[in-house]
PDB file of C-alpha atoms in Angstrom:
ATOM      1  CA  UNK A 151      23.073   9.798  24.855  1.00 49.00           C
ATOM      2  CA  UNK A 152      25.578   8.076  22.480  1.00 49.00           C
ATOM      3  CA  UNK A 153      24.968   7.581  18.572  1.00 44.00           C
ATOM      4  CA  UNK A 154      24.133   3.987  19.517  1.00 44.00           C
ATOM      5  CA  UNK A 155      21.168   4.889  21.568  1.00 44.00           C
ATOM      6  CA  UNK A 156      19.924   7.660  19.375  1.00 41.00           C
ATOM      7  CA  UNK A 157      19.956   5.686  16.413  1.00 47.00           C
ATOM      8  CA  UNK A 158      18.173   2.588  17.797  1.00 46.00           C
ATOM      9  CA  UNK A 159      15.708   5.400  19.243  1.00 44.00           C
ATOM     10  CA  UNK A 160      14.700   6.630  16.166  1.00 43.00           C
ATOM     11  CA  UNK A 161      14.961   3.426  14.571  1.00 44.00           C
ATOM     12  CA  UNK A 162      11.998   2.223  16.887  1.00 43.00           C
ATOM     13  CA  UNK A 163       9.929   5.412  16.733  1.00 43.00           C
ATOM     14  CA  UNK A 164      10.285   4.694  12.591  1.00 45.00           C
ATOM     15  CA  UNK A 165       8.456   1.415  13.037  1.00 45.00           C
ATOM     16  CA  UNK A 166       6.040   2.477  15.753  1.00 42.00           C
ATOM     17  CA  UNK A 167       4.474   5.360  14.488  1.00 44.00           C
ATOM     18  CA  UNK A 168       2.602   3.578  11.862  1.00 44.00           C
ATOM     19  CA  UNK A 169       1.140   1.278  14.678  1.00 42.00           C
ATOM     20  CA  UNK A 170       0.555   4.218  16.974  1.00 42.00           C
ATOM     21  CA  UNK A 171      -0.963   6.563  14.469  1.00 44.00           C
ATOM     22  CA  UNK A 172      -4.562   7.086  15.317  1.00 43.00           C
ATOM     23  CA  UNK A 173      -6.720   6.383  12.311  1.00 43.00           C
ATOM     24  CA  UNK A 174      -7.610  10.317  10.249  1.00 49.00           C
ATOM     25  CA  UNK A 175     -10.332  10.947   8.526  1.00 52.00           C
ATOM     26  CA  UNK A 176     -10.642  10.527   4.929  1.00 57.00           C
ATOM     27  CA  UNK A 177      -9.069  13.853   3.401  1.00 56.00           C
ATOM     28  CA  UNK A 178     -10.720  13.856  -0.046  1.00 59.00           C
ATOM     29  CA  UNK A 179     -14.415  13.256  -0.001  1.00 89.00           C
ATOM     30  CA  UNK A 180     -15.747   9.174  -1.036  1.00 91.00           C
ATOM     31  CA  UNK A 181     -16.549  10.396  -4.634  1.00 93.00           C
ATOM     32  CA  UNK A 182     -14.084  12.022  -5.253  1.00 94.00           C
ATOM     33  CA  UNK A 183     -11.570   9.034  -3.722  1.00 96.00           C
ATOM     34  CA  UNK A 184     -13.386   6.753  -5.736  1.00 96.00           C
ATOM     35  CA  UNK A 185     -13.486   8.517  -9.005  1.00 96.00           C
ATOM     36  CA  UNK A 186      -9.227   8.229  -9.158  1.00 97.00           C
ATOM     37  CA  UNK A 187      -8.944   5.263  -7.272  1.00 97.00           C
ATOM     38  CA  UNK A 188     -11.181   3.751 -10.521  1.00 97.00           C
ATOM     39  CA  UNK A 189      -9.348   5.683 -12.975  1.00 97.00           C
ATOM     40  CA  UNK A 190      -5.988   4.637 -11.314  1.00 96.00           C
ATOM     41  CA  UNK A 191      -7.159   0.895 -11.450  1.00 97.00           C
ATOM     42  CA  UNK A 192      -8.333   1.128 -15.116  1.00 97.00           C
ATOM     43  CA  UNK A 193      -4.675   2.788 -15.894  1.00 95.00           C
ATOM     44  CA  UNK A 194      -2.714   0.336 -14.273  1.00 94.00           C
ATOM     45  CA  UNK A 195      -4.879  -2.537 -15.804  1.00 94.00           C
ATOM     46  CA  UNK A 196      -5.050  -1.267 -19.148  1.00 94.00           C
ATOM     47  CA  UNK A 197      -0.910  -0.490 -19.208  1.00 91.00           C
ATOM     48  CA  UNK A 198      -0.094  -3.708 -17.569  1.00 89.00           C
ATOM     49  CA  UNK A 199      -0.839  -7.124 -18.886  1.00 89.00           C
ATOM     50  CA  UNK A 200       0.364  -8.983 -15.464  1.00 87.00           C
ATOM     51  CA  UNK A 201      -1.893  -6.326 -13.766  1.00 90.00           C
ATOM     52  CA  UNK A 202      -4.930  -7.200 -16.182  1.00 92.00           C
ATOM     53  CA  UNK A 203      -4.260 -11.030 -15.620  1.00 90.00           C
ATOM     54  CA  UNK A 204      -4.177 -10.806 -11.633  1.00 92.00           C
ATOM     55  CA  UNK A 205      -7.032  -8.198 -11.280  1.00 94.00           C
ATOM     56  CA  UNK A 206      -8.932 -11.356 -13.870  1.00 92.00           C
ATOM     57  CA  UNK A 207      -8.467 -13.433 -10.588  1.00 92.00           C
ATOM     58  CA  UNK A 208      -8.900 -11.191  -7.415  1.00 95.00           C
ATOM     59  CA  UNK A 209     -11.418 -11.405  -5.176  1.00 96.00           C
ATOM     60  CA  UNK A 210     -10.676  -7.811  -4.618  1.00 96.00           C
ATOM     61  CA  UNK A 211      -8.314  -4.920  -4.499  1.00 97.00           C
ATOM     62  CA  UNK A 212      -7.016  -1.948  -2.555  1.00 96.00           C
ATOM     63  CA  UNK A 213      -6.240   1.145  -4.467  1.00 97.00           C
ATOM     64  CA  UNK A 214      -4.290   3.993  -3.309  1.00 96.00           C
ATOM     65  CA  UNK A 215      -4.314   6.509  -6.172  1.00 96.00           C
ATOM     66  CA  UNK A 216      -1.598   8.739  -4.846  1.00 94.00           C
ATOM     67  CA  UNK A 217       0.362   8.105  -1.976  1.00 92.00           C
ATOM     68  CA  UNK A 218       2.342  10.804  -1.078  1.00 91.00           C
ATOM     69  CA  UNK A 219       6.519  10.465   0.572  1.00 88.00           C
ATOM     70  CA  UNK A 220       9.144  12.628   1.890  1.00 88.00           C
ATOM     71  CA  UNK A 221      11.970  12.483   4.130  1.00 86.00           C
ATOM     72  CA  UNK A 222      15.432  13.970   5.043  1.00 87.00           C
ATOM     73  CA  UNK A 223      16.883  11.357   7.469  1.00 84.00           C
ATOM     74  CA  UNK A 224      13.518  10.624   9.195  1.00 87.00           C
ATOM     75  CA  UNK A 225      10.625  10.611   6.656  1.00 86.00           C
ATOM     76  CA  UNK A 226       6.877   9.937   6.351  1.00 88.00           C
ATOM     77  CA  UNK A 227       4.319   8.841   3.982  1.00 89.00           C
ATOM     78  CA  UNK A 228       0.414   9.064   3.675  1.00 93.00           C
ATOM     79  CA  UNK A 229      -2.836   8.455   1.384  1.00 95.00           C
ATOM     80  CA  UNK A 230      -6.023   7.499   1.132  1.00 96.00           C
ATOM     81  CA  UNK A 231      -7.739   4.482  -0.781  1.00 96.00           C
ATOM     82  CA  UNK A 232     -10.618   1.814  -1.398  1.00 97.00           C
ATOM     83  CA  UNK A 233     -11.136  -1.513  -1.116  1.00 96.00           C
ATOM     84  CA  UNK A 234     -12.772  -2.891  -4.797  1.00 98.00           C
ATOM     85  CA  UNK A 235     -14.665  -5.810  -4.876  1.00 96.00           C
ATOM     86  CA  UNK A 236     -17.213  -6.819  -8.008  1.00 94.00           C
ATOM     87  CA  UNK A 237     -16.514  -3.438  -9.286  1.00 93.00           C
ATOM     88  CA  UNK A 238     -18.061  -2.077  -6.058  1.00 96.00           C
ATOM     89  CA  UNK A 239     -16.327   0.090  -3.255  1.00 97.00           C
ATOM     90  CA  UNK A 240     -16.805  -1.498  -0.290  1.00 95.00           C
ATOM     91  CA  UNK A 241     -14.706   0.288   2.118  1.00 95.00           C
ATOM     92  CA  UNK A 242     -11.889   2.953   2.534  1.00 96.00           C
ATOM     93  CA  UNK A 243      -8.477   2.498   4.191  1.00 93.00           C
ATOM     94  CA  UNK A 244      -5.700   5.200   4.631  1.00 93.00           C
ATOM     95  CA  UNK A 245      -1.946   4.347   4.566  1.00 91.00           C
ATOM     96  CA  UNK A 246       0.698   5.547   6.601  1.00 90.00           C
ATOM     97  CA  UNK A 247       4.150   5.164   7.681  1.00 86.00           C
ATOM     98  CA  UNK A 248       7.395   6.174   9.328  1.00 85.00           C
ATOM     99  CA  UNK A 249      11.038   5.453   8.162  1.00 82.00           C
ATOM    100  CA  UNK A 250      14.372   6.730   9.186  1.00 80.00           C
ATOM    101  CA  UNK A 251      18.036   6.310   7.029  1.00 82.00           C
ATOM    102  CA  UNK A 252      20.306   7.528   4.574  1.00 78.00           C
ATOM    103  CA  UNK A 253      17.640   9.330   3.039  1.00 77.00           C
ATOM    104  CA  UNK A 254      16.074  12.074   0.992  1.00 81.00           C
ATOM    105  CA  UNK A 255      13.882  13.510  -1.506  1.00 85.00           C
ATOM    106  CA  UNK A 256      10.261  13.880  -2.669  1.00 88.00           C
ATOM    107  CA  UNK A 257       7.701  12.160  -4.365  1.00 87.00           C
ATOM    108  CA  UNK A 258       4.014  10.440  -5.114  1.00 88.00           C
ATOM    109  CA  UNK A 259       3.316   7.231  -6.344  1.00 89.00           C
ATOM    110  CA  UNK A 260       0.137   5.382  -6.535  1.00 92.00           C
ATOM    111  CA  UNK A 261       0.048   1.862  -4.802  1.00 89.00           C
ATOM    112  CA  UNK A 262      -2.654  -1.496  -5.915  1.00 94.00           C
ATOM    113  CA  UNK A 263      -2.720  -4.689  -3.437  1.00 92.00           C
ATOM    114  CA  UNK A 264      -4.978  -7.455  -5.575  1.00 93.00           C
ATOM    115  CA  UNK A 265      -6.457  -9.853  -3.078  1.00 93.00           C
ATOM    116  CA  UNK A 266      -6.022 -13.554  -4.712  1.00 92.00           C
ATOM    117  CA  UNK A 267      -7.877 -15.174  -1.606  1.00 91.00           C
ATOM    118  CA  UNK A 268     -10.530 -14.815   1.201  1.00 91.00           C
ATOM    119  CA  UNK A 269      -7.387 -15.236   3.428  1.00 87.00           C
ATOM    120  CA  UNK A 270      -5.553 -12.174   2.170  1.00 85.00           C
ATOM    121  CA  UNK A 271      -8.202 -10.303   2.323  1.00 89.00           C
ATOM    122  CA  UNK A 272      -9.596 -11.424   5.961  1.00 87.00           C
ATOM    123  CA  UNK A 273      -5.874 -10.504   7.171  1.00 84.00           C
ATOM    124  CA  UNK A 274      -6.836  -6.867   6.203  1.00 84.00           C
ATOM    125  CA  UNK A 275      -9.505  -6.037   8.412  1.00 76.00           C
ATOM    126  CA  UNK A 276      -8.386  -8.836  11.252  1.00 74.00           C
ATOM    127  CA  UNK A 277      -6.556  -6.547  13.417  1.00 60.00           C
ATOM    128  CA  UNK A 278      -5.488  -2.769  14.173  1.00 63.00           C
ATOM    129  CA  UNK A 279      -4.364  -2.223  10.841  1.00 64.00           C
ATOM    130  CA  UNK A 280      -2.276  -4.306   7.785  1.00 61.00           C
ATOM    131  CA  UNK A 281       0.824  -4.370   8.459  1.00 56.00           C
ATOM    132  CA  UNK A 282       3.280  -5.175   5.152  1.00 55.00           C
ATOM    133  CA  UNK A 283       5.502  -7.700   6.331  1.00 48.00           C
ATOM    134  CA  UNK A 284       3.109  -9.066   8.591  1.00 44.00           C
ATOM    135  CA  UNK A 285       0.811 -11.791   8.046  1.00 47.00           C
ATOM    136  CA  UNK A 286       0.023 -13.225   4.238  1.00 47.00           C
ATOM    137  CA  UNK A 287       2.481 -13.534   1.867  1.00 50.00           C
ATOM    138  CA  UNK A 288       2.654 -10.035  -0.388  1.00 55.00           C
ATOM    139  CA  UNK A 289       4.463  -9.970  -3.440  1.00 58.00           C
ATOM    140  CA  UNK A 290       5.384  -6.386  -4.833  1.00 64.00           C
ATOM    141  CA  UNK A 291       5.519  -7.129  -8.967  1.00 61.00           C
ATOM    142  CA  UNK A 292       8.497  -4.897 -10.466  1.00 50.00           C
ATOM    143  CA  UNK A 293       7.852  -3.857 -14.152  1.00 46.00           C
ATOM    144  CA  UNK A 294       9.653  -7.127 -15.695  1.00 43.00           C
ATOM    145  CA  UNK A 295       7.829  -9.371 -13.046  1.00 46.00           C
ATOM    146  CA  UNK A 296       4.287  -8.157 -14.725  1.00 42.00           C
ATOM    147  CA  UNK A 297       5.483  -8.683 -18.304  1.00 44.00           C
ATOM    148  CA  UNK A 298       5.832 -12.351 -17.418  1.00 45.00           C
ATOM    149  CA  UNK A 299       3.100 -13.105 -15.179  1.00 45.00           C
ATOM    150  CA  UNK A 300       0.126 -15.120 -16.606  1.00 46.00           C
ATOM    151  CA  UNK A 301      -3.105 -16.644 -14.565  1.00 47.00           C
ATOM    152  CA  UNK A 302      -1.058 -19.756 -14.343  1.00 48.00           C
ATOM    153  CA  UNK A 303       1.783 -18.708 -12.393  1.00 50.00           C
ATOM    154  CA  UNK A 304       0.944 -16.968  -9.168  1.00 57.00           C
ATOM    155  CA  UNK A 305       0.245 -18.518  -6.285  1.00 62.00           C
ATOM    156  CA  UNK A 306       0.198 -16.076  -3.241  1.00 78.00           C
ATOM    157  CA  UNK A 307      -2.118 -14.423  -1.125  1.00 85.00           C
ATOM    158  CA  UNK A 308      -1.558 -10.862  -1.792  1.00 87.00           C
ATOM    159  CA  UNK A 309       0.135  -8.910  -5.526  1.00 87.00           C
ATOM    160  CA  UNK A 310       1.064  -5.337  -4.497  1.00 88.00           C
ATOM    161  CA  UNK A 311       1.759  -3.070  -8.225  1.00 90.00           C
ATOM    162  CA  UNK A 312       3.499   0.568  -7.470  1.00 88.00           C
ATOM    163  CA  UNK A 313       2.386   2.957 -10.433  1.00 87.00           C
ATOM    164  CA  UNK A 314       2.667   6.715 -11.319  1.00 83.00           C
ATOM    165  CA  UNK A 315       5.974   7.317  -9.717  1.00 80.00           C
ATOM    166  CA  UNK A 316       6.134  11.413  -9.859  1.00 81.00           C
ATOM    167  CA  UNK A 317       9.372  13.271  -7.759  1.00 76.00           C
ATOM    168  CA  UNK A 318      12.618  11.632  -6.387  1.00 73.00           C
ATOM    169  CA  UNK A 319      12.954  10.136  -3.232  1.00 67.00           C
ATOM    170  CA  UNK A 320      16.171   8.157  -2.798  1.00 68.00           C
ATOM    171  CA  UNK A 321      18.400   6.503  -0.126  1.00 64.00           C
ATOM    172  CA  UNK A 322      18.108   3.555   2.438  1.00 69.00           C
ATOM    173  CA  UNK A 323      16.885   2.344   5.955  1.00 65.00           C
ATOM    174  CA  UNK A 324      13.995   1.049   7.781  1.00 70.00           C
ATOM    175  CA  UNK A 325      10.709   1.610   6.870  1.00 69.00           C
ATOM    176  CA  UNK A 326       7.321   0.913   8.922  1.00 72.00           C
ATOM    177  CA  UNK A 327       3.682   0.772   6.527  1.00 78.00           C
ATOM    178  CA  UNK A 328       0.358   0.500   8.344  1.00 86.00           C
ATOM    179  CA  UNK A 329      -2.980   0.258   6.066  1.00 87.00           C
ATOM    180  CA  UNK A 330      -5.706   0.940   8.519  1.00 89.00           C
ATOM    181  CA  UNK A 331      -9.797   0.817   7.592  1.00 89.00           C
ATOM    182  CA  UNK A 332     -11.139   4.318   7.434  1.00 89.00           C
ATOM    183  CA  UNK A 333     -14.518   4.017  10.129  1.00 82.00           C
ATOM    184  CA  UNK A 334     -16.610   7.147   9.397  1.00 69.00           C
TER     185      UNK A 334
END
């Protein structure tokens, strides 16, 4: 096999595996999920206006309180969450995903998709798994983004916040995400 083929190989198994990956059970028990999925939710609200102004309008939200990534070359990522909605859980969901590149490092980081509309949130249950990049329209808000963001000026289906960035993981290539609904 040349370079060629190997790379485009492992390029392919990078974005398949999320799809592939059979759905695991949740590793931390529901309470205890819950318990820092809340916390994580009140953190992120309470240290980000443009998070407190969008989480004002969802309909729900999906927090992952720690999502955990690493990689040398090929890398992986996993974690567990719940689905929010009236200040209830109404379901869990585990993310995971493959990537291959220039890459390497360590690190956790806890992850919040706020559901603006029924159709964002039907997209997440409406197949084998959300697929980012697939489907409705996801914005991921950067740090200077939410500083500026008010209930006035968002328009899309689906605001994704990153928070609690611990560890360095650096480098680039391709990256496949799958958020699947935890059935147990």
């Amino acid at each position: 096999m040349n370079v060629v083929s190997v790379r485009t190989m492992l390029v392919a198994l990078a974005i398949a595996l999320p799809i592939a990956l059979p759905t695991p059970a949740l590793a931390a028990s529901k309470a205890e999920l819950n318990a820092s999925s809340k916390a994580a939710l009140d953190k992120l609200v309470a240290g980000s206006p443009g998070a407190a102004a969008i989480n004002s309008k969802a309909i729900a939200v999906l927090v992952f309180p720690s999502i955990t990534k690493a990689g040398f070359m090929i890398g992986g990522q996993y974690g567990d969450g719940v689905l929010w909605q009236h200040g209830k859980p109404i379901g869990y969901y585990n993310t995971s995903g493959a990537s291959y590149g220039l890459q390497a490092g360590a690190q956790t980081y806890g992850y919040a998709m706020f559901f603006m509309n029924k159709k964002g949130l039907d997209s997440l249950n409406a197949s084998e798994g959300f697929e980012v990049g697939v489907g409705p329209s996801v914005v991921v808000v950067d740090q200077g983004m939410a500083k500026s963001m008010t209930t006035k000026n968002y328009s899309d289906d689906v605001y994704a916040f990153i928070f609690s960035q611990k560890g360095l993981m650096a480098g680039i290539g391709i990256q496949g995400n799958k958020i699947t609904q935890i059935k147990n």
